[in-house]
Amino acid sequence: MSRKGKVLVAMSGGIDSTVTALMLNDQGYEVVGITMKTWDYATSGGGKKETGCCNIDSFNDARMAAVQHGFPHYILDIRDEFGDFVIENFVDEYLAGRTPNPCVMCNTHIKWRALLKRADALGCDFIATGHYANVHQHTNGRFYLSKGVDETKDQSYVLWGLQQDLLSRTLLPLGTYHKTAIRQMAHDYGYPELAKKSESYEICFVPDNDYRGFLKRRVEGLETQVAGGNFVDKTGKVLGKHKGYPFYTIGQRKGLDITFGKPVYVTNIIPETNTVMLGDEEDLNRQDMVVSKINWIKYDGITDGTEALTKIRYKDQGAIASLYNHPNGVQVQFSHYAKGIAPGQSAVFYEGDDVIGGGVIQRGQIA
């Protein structure tokens, strides 16, 4: 029995989760590896073979690493748990004219909960993943996230939904390392091929990166139901016909199949009338938004006027905003215009490198 405790490590077969497991094993934790099968690509009807974390090669890579280092490994089938929530939410959000973030939904509602449930069953004190972020405990007793030291890999944005019972038992050992160091570790552990393995940034259940095709396959007759809606400008003038509002996202410029001799962008989506609004780049500017489904992390709430660096997408640098309590969550007032605020995406609030909390951007009025 390890003095450091027993930890259940989510192992996808990729470099980050493998190094996480081996690192914790070396540090003296009693490691149990687990690989979660979340979906069947064959059932999604895509045109490519299974890639990423959910194919048999990845399962074998994870198991081999565990066997070679002398700790147990299990494969956990959570396809039903995953599909019912994450995929249905993904489809429902697009049909509501929003742009979902399935990785946030999966981390928040599926992966961590599934891990914790199995950790309890296996007598594990902790759960661990290969995410680039850090977990700390504040003097107020609350557990909170902070950014990983590698700014190019930081994943704190997609973990904002983790609640206190999950954070209190989460280990994120990669948060204090740069990706280059993790690649070197993989090589040093004797996995040179893993060290060179490229990374996938696609949604796991849409590995061909064609979310429109996925929606068409998932919702029978969708293409016919939504075809022929109007492109309009901000005055309501009809500019042409589009292929259906679910197939567009706020800020989109390419693939509109309509030309004006200048760049135009999707600035608003109105599902009730199957309308897609187009405008100039400056028409994407907004100075405020409402964020709901809030999960406070570092503190148990905010006082009106709290300033926070607010990120509205994963690769966003963030912008300073003032936060105000609102009946539906939080009213966010940016000090300067924010560009391309997309309902359905996550807004995450930072105090320096620390995550105060986050939520889901709601549909609002056009300025």
Tab-separated table of C-alpha atoms in Angstrom:
chain	number	residue	atom	x	y	z
A	1	MET	CA	0.000	0.000	0.000
A	2	SER	CA	1.485	3.320	-1.089
A	3	ARG	CA	1.889	6.072	1.481
A	4	LYS	CA	1.010	8.592	-1.234
A	5	GLY	CA	-2.282	6.857	-1.937
A	6	LYS	CA	-3.982	5.010	-4.755
A	7	VAL	CA	-4.777	6.882	-7.976
A	8	LEU	CA	-6.980	5.996	-10.952
A	9	VAL	CA	-5.355	7.405	-14.093
A	10	ALA	CA	-7.348	7.993	-17.292
A	11	MET	CA	-5.139	6.553	-20.053
A	12	SER	CA	-6.073	7.228	-23.678
A	13	GLY	CA	-2.948	5.633	-25.100
A	14	GLY	CA	-1.576	9.048	-26.039
A	15	ILE	CA	1.617	10.660	-24.833
A	16	ASP	CA	0.161	12.939	-22.136
A	17	SER	CA	-1.885	10.367	-20.256
A	18	THR	CA	0.803	7.698	-20.563
A	19	VAL	CA	3.486	9.968	-19.106
A	20	THR	CA	1.024	11.008	-16.372
A	21	ALA	CA	0.588	7.376	-15.289
A	22	LEU	CA	4.302	6.567	-15.400
A	23	MET	CA	5.231	9.763	-13.582
A	24	LEU	CA	2.786	9.073	-10.731
A	25	ASN	CA	3.988	5.464	-10.584
A	26	ASP	CA	7.586	6.695	-10.188
A	27	GLN	CA	6.501	9.171	-7.521
A	28	GLY	CA	5.259	6.312	-5.349
A	29	TYR	CA	1.514	6.353	-5.967
A	30	GLU	CA	-0.306	3.057	-6.350
A	31	VAL	CA	-1.461	3.504	-9.950
A	32	VAL	CA	-4.461	1.900	-11.628
A	33	GLY	CA	-4.883	2.688	-15.322
A	34	ILE	CA	-8.260	2.975	-16.996
A	35	THR	CA	-9.128	3.573	-20.646
A	36	MET	CA	-12.614	4.811	-21.420
A	37	LYS	CA	-14.389	3.832	-24.629
A	38	THR	CA	-16.715	6.734	-25.257
A	39	TRP	CA	-18.106	6.116	-28.722
A	40	ASP	CA	-18.159	3.943	-31.870
A	41	TYR	CA	-17.062	5.833	-34.939
A	42	ALA	CA	-18.610	3.130	-37.146
A	43	THR	CA	-22.071	4.119	-35.901
A	44	SER	CA	-21.541	7.805	-36.720
A	45	GLY	CA	-21.280	7.029	-40.429
A	46	GLY	CA	-18.142	9.017	-41.152
A	47	GLY	CA	-15.810	8.392	-44.035
A	48	LYS	CA	-12.579	7.807	-42.120
A	49	LYS	CA	-11.290	4.999	-39.976
A	50	GLU	CA	-11.324	5.366	-36.218
A	51	THR	CA	-8.642	7.757	-35.071
A	52	GLY	CA	-7.598	9.410	-31.858
A	53	CYS	CA	-8.380	7.973	-28.442
A	54	CYS	CA	-11.119	5.473	-29.204
A	55	ASN	CA	-9.483	2.806	-31.371
A	56	ILE	CA	-8.064	-0.572	-30.504
A	57	ASP	CA	-4.460	0.524	-31.060
A	58	SER	CA	-4.816	3.208	-28.418
A	59	PHE	CA	-6.317	0.708	-25.973
A	60	ASN	CA	-3.405	-1.647	-26.606
A	61	ASP	CA	-0.822	1.134	-26.195
A	62	ALA	CA	-2.314	2.077	-22.819
A	63	ARG	CA	-2.469	-1.537	-21.632
A	64	MET	CA	1.095	-2.257	-22.768
A	65	ALA	CA	2.473	0.702	-20.806
A	66	ALA	CA	0.636	-0.484	-17.688
A	67	VAL	CA	1.837	-4.070	-18.030
A	68	GLN	CA	5.427	-3.003	-18.660
A	69	HIS	CA	5.437	-0.884	-15.515
A	70	GLY	CA	3.623	-3.354	-13.330
A	71	PHE	CA	0.278	-1.726	-12.570
A	72	PRO	CA	-3.259	-2.893	-13.425
A	73	HIS	CA	-5.240	-1.545	-16.355
A	74	TYR	CA	-8.944	-1.705	-17.171
A	75	ILE	CA	-11.070	-0.757	-20.177
A	76	LEU	CA	-14.321	0.971	-19.289
A	77	ASP	CA	-17.205	1.116	-21.749
A	78	ILE	CA	-19.101	4.378	-21.172
A	79	ARG	CA	-20.629	4.665	-24.649
A	80	ASP	CA	-24.155	4.825	-23.267
A	81	GLU	CA	-23.276	7.464	-20.665
A	82	PHE	CA	-21.345	9.489	-23.221
A	83	GLY	CA	-23.757	9.220	-26.131
A	84	ASP	CA	-26.932	10.041	-24.267
A	85	PHE	CA	-25.578	13.266	-22.871
A	86	VAL	CA	-22.692	14.629	-24.914
A	87	ILE	CA	-23.830	13.738	-28.413
A	88	GLU	CA	-27.482	14.648	-27.830
A	89	ASN	CA	-26.390	17.952	-26.293
A	90	PHE	CA	-24.130	18.578	-29.306
A	91	VAL	CA	-27.014	18.063	-31.735
A	92	ASP	CA	-29.560	19.959	-29.640
A	93	GLU	CA	-27.271	22.997	-29.337
A	94	TYR	CA	-26.764	23.313	-33.090
A	95	LEU	CA	-30.517	22.915	-33.624
A	96	ALA	CA	-31.019	25.764	-31.134
A	97	GLY	CA	-28.713	28.036	-33.142
A	98	ARG	CA	-25.812	27.742	-30.702
A	99	THR	CA	-22.234	26.487	-31.033
A	100	PRO	CA	-21.569	23.782	-28.431
A	101	ASN	CA	-18.307	22.810	-26.760
A	102	PRO	CA	-18.611	19.033	-26.346
A	103	CYS	CA	-15.211	18.635	-24.652
A	104	VAL	CA	-16.366	20.858	-21.785
A	105	MET	CA	-19.636	18.935	-21.481
A	106	CYS	CA	-17.808	15.613	-21.540
A	107	ASN	CA	-15.232	16.623	-18.912
A	108	THR	CA	-17.879	18.151	-16.670
A	109	HIS	CA	-20.647	15.584	-16.816
A	110	ILE	CA	-19.157	12.320	-18.085
A	111	LYS	CA	-15.429	11.672	-17.813
A	112	TRP	CA	-14.750	12.958	-14.315
A	113	ARG	CA	-17.974	11.537	-12.895
A	114	ALA	CA	-17.284	8.174	-14.529
A	115	LEU	CA	-13.723	8.240	-13.173
A	116	LEU	CA	-14.798	9.155	-9.652
A	117	LYS	CA	-17.450	6.448	-9.590
A	118	ARG	CA	-14.872	3.797	-10.584
A	119	ALA	CA	-12.234	5.283	-8.285
A	120	ASP	CA	-14.598	4.765	-5.355
A	121	ALA	CA	-15.343	1.208	-6.470
A	122	LEU	CA	-11.616	0.418	-6.717
A	123	GLY	CA	-10.699	2.124	-3.447
A	124	CYS	CA	-8.696	4.916	-5.112
A	125	ASP	CA	-7.990	8.141	-3.239
A	126	PHE	CA	-7.429	10.222	-6.371
A	127	ILE	CA	-8.145	10.449	-10.077
A	128	ALA	CA	-5.606	11.823	-12.565
A	129	THR	CA	-5.576	12.912	-16.200
A	130	GLY	CA	-3.029	14.254	-18.666
A	131	HIS	CA	-4.499	17.747	-18.877
A	132	TYR	CA	-2.193	20.763	-18.787
A	133	ALA	CA	-3.558	22.657	-15.790
A	134	ASN	CA	-3.016	22.764	-12.024
A	135	VAL	CA	-5.215	22.141	-8.979
A	136	HIS	CA	-4.622	24.071	-5.728
A	137	GLN	CA	-6.419	24.550	-2.450
A	138	HIS	CA	-7.164	28.135	-1.426
A	139	THR	CA	-6.872	29.416	2.133
A	140	ASN	CA	-10.688	29.601	2.054
A	141	GLY	CA	-10.706	25.817	1.754
A	142	ARG	CA	-11.917	25.688	-1.849
A	143	PHE	CA	-10.090	23.777	-4.560
A	144	TYR	CA	-9.422	25.685	-7.754
A	145	LEU	CA	-7.730	25.430	-11.136
A	146	SER	CA	-4.898	27.513	-12.480
A	147	LYS	CA	-3.315	27.644	-15.916
A	148	GLY	CA	-0.624	25.180	-16.933
A	149	VAL	CA	2.844	26.697	-17.227
A	150	ASP	CA	2.884	25.904	-20.956
A	151	GLU	CA	0.620	28.675	-22.257
A	152	THR	CA	0.392	26.993	-25.661
A	153	LYS	CA	-1.025	23.814	-24.088
A	154	ASP	CA	-3.022	25.189	-21.130
A	155	GLN	CA	-6.360	23.362	-20.803
A	156	SER	CA	-7.861	25.101	-17.787
A	157	TYR	CA	-10.486	26.600	-20.124
A	158	VAL	CA	-12.103	23.203	-20.799
A	159	LEU	CA	-12.151	22.197	-17.113
A	160	TRP	CA	-14.189	25.093	-15.696
A	161	GLY	CA	-17.198	22.835	-15.039
A	162	LEU	CA	-15.444	20.593	-12.507
A	163	GLN	CA	-17.109	20.903	-9.121
A	164	GLN	CA	-15.469	20.868	-5.709
A	165	ASP	CA	-15.939	17.146	-5.013
A	166	LEU	CA	-14.136	16.381	-8.281
A	167	LEU	CA	-11.346	18.946	-7.949
A	168	SER	CA	-10.571	17.882	-4.385
A	169	ARG	CA	-9.559	14.438	-5.637
A	170	THR	CA	-7.956	15.382	-8.976
A	171	LEU	CA	-4.228	15.211	-9.727
A	172	LEU	CA	-2.928	17.007	-12.839
A	173	PRO	CA	0.816	16.309	-12.821
A	174	LEU	CA	1.523	17.800	-16.268
A	175	GLY	CA	0.480	21.313	-15.264
A	176	THR	CA	3.991	22.294	-14.191
A	177	TYR	CA	5.662	21.037	-17.386
A	178	HIS	CA	6.061	22.201	-20.967
A	179	LYS	CA	5.044	19.830	-23.761
A	180	THR	CA	8.651	19.519	-24.931
A	181	ALA	CA	9.607	18.123	-21.512
A	182	ILE	CA	6.775	15.563	-21.675
A	183	ARG	CA	7.941	14.411	-25.117
A	184	GLN	CA	11.446	13.972	-23.715
A	185	MET	CA	10.045	11.985	-20.776
A	186	ALA	CA	8.197	9.657	-23.140
A	187	HIS	CA	11.454	9.087	-24.990
A	188	ASP	CA	13.344	8.489	-21.736
A	189	TYR	CA	10.716	5.963	-20.600
A	190	GLY	CA	11.433	3.984	-23.759
A	191	TYR	CA	8.563	5.108	-25.993
A	192	PRO	CA	10.247	6.988	-28.869
A	193	GLU	CA	7.279	6.477	-31.212
A	194	LEU	CA	4.892	7.853	-28.619
A	195	ALA	CA	7.192	10.858	-28.165
A	196	LYS	CA	6.780	11.671	-31.866
A	197	LYS	CA	3.030	10.991	-32.002
A	198	SER	CA	1.025	13.858	-33.486
A	199	GLU	CA	-1.921	15.300	-31.596
A	200	SER	CA	-5.557	15.334	-32.629
A	201	TYR	CA	-7.655	18.453	-32.102
A	202	GLU	CA	-10.873	17.088	-33.585
A	203	ILE	CA	-14.030	16.322	-31.642
A	204	CYS	CA	-13.633	12.642	-30.773
A	205	PHE	CA	-16.966	11.583	-32.278
A	206	VAL	CA	-16.452	13.744	-35.396
A	207	PRO	CA	-12.888	12.724	-36.339
A	208	ASP	CA	-13.332	13.800	-39.966
A	209	ASN	CA	-13.984	17.296	-38.546
A	210	ASP	CA	-17.212	17.592	-40.565
A	211	TYR	CA	-19.795	18.480	-37.929
A	212	ARG	CA	-22.325	19.366	-40.634
A	213	GLY	CA	-22.101	15.865	-42.075
A	214	PHE	CA	-22.448	14.441	-38.567
A	215	LEU	CA	-25.635	16.452	-37.972
A	216	LYS	CA	-27.100	15.314	-41.296
A	217	ARG	CA	-26.414	11.674	-40.460
A	218	ARG	CA	-27.707	12.043	-36.914
A	219	VAL	CA	-30.974	13.903	-37.662
A	220	GLU	CA	-32.997	12.256	-40.394
A	221	GLY	CA	-34.243	14.716	-42.972
A	222	LEU	CA	-32.457	17.700	-41.399
A	223	GLU	CA	-31.018	18.998	-44.648
A	224	THR	CA	-34.459	19.145	-46.246
A	225	GLN	CA	-36.131	20.639	-43.160
A	226	VAL	CA	-33.790	23.629	-42.883
A	227	ALA	CA	-32.867	24.302	-46.510
A	228	GLY	CA	-33.804	27.586	-48.146
A	229	GLY	CA	-33.605	30.007	-45.228
A	230	ASN	CA	-32.587	33.610	-45.791
A	231	PHE	CA	-29.265	35.342	-45.412
A	232	VAL	CA	-30.075	38.883	-44.220
A	233	ASP	CA	-28.085	41.974	-43.305
A	234	LYS	CA	-28.483	43.833	-40.020
A	235	THR	CA	-31.378	45.875	-41.427
A	236	GLY	CA	-33.258	42.664	-42.312
A	237	LYS	CA	-32.674	42.988	-46.056
A	238	VAL	CA	-32.641	39.564	-47.748
A	239	LEU	CA	-29.236	38.849	-49.335
A	240	GLY	CA	-29.796	35.320	-50.576
A	241	LYS	CA	-30.581	31.742	-49.560
A	242	HIS	CA	-28.546	29.488	-47.260
A	243	LYS	CA	-28.348	25.727	-46.632
A	244	GLY	CA	-29.887	25.782	-43.159
A	245	TYR	CA	-29.093	27.671	-39.945
A	246	PRO	CA	-27.532	24.688	-38.026
A	247	PHE	CA	-24.729	24.562	-40.592
A	248	TYR	CA	-23.346	28.004	-39.675
A	249	THR	CA	-21.500	29.432	-36.687
A	250	ILE	CA	-20.955	32.965	-35.385
A	251	GLY	CA	-17.850	34.486	-36.933
A	252	GLN	CA	-17.827	32.117	-39.921
A	253	ARG	CA	-16.473	33.684	-43.113
A	254	LYS	CA	-15.637	30.759	-45.395
A	255	GLY	CA	-18.094	28.331	-46.947
A	256	LEU	CA	-21.013	30.768	-47.156
A	257	ASP	CA	-21.438	30.232	-50.925
A	258	ILE	CA	-22.392	33.860	-51.388
A	259	THR	CA	-20.151	36.680	-52.645
A	260	PHE	CA	-20.199	40.425	-52.100
A	261	GLY	CA	-16.750	41.435	-53.337
A	262	LYS	CA	-15.615	41.807	-49.729
A	263	PRO	CA	-15.361	39.515	-46.681
A	264	VAL	CA	-18.640	38.978	-44.831
A	265	TYR	CA	-19.197	37.115	-41.573
A	266	VAL	CA	-22.031	35.320	-39.810
A	267	THR	CA	-23.036	37.754	-37.068
A	268	ASN	CA	-26.223	36.183	-35.723
A	269	ILE	CA	-28.302	33.003	-36.083
A	270	ILE	CA	-32.064	33.067	-35.557
A	271	PRO	CA	-33.322	29.464	-35.514
A	272	GLU	CA	-36.981	30.401	-35.051
A	273	THR	CA	-37.095	31.860	-38.561
A	274	ASN	CA	-34.181	29.884	-40.089
A	275	THR	CA	-32.364	33.194	-40.598
A	276	VAL	CA	-28.600	33.759	-40.781
A	277	MET	CA	-27.429	37.359	-40.425
A	278	LEU	CA	-24.313	38.524	-42.266
A	279	GLY	CA	-22.204	41.606	-41.713
A	280	ASP	CA	-18.768	43.186	-41.723
A	281	GLU	CA	-16.059	42.158	-39.288
A	282	GLU	CA	-16.876	45.067	-36.981
A	283	ASP	CA	-20.458	43.781	-36.744
A	284	LEU	CA	-19.064	40.892	-34.691
A	285	ASN	CA	-18.108	43.315	-31.912
A	286	ARG	CA	-20.052	43.060	-28.658
A	287	GLN	CA	-19.453	44.761	-25.340
A	288	ASP	CA	-21.589	42.574	-23.106
A	289	MET	CA	-23.068	39.108	-22.747
A	290	VAL	CA	-24.980	36.939	-20.282
A	291	VAL	CA	-23.367	33.708	-19.087
A	292	SER	CA	-25.441	31.011	-17.372
A	293	LYS	CA	-24.890	27.509	-15.885
A	294	ILE	CA	-22.186	29.075	-13.739
A	295	ASN	CA	-19.720	26.967	-11.780
A	296	TRP	CA	-17.745	29.028	-9.282
A	297	ILE	CA	-14.375	27.523	-8.425
A	298	LYS	CA	-11.935	29.745	-6.526
A	299	TYR	CA	-14.677	31.558	-4.594
A	300	ASP	CA	-18.286	30.642	-3.931
A	301	GLY	CA	-19.504	33.705	-5.850
A	302	ILE	CA	-18.603	37.244	-6.889
A	303	THR	CA	-19.426	40.769	-5.818
A	304	ASP	CA	-20.836	43.065	-8.491
A	305	GLY	CA	-18.095	44.809	-10.449
A	306	THR	CA	-15.486	42.065	-9.985
A	307	GLU	CA	-12.896	42.381	-12.746
A	308	ALA	CA	-11.708	39.238	-14.497
A	309	LEU	CA	-9.833	38.253	-17.615
A	310	THR	CA	-12.593	36.576	-19.625
A	311	LYS	CA	-11.929	34.003	-22.339
A	312	ILE	CA	-14.752	33.272	-24.798
A	313	ARG	CA	-13.049	30.443	-26.718
A	314	TYR	CA	-10.235	27.984	-26.130
A	315	LYS	CA	-7.495	29.851	-28.019
A	316	ASP	CA	-8.760	33.292	-26.975
A	317	GLN	CA	-6.189	35.496	-25.244
A	318	GLY	CA	-8.951	36.855	-23.035
A	319	ALA	CA	-10.160	40.386	-22.367
A	320	ILE	CA	-10.742	42.339	-19.166
A	321	ALA	CA	-14.391	42.497	-18.159
A	322	SER	CA	-16.508	43.447	-15.166
A	323	LEU	CA	-18.834	40.766	-13.808
A	324	TYR	CA	-22.268	41.422	-12.324
A	325	ASN	CA	-24.715	39.000	-10.752
A	326	HIS	CA	-27.698	38.416	-13.034
A	327	PRO	CA	-30.958	36.432	-12.623
A	328	ASN	CA	-29.724	34.006	-15.286
A	329	GLY	CA	-26.116	33.854	-14.100
A	330	VAL	CA	-23.586	36.598	-14.759
A	331	GLN	CA	-23.732	39.785	-16.836
A	332	VAL	CA	-20.311	40.384	-18.413
A	333	GLN	CA	-19.341	43.911	-19.433
A	334	PHE	CA	-16.136	44.079	-21.477
A	335	SER	CA	-13.879	47.113	-21.146
A	336	HIS	CA	-13.341	46.939	-24.925
A	337	TYR	CA	-15.268	45.187	-27.648
A	338	ALA	CA	-15.028	41.405	-27.787
A	339	LYS	CA	-15.225	39.852	-31.236
A	340	GLY	CA	-17.314	36.851	-32.255
A	341	ILE	CA	-19.117	35.966	-29.031
A	342	ALA	CA	-20.832	32.663	-29.853
A	343	PRO	CA	-23.799	31.447	-27.775
A	344	GLY	CA	-23.208	27.897	-26.566
A	345	GLN	CA	-19.471	28.386	-26.146
A	346	SER	CA	-17.865	28.625	-22.711
A	347	ALA	CA	-16.867	31.845	-20.974
A	348	VAL	CA	-14.157	31.324	-18.367
A	349	PHE	CA	-13.153	33.960	-15.823
A	350	TYR	CA	-9.572	34.303	-14.589
A	351	GLU	CA	-7.885	36.145	-11.730
A	352	GLY	CA	-4.321	36.152	-12.959
A	353	ASP	CA	-3.673	32.491	-13.794
A	354	ASP	CA	-6.422	31.218	-11.491
A	355	VAL	CA	-9.866	30.151	-12.680
A	356	ILE	CA	-12.598	31.987	-10.753
A	357	GLY	CA	-15.330	30.113	-12.581
A	358	GLY	CA	-17.063	29.686	-15.895
A	359	GLY	CA	-20.352	29.172	-17.673
A	360	VAL	CA	-22.148	28.961	-21.011
A	361	ILE	CA	-22.706	32.022	-23.195
A	362	GLN	CA	-26.395	32.710	-23.864
A	363	ARG	CA	-28.105	34.117	-26.912
A	364	GLY	CA	-28.473	37.868	-26.637
A	365	GLN	CA	-29.719	40.878	-28.561
A	366	ILE	CA	-27.764	42.325	-31.437
A	367	ALA	CA	-26.285	45.722	-30.616
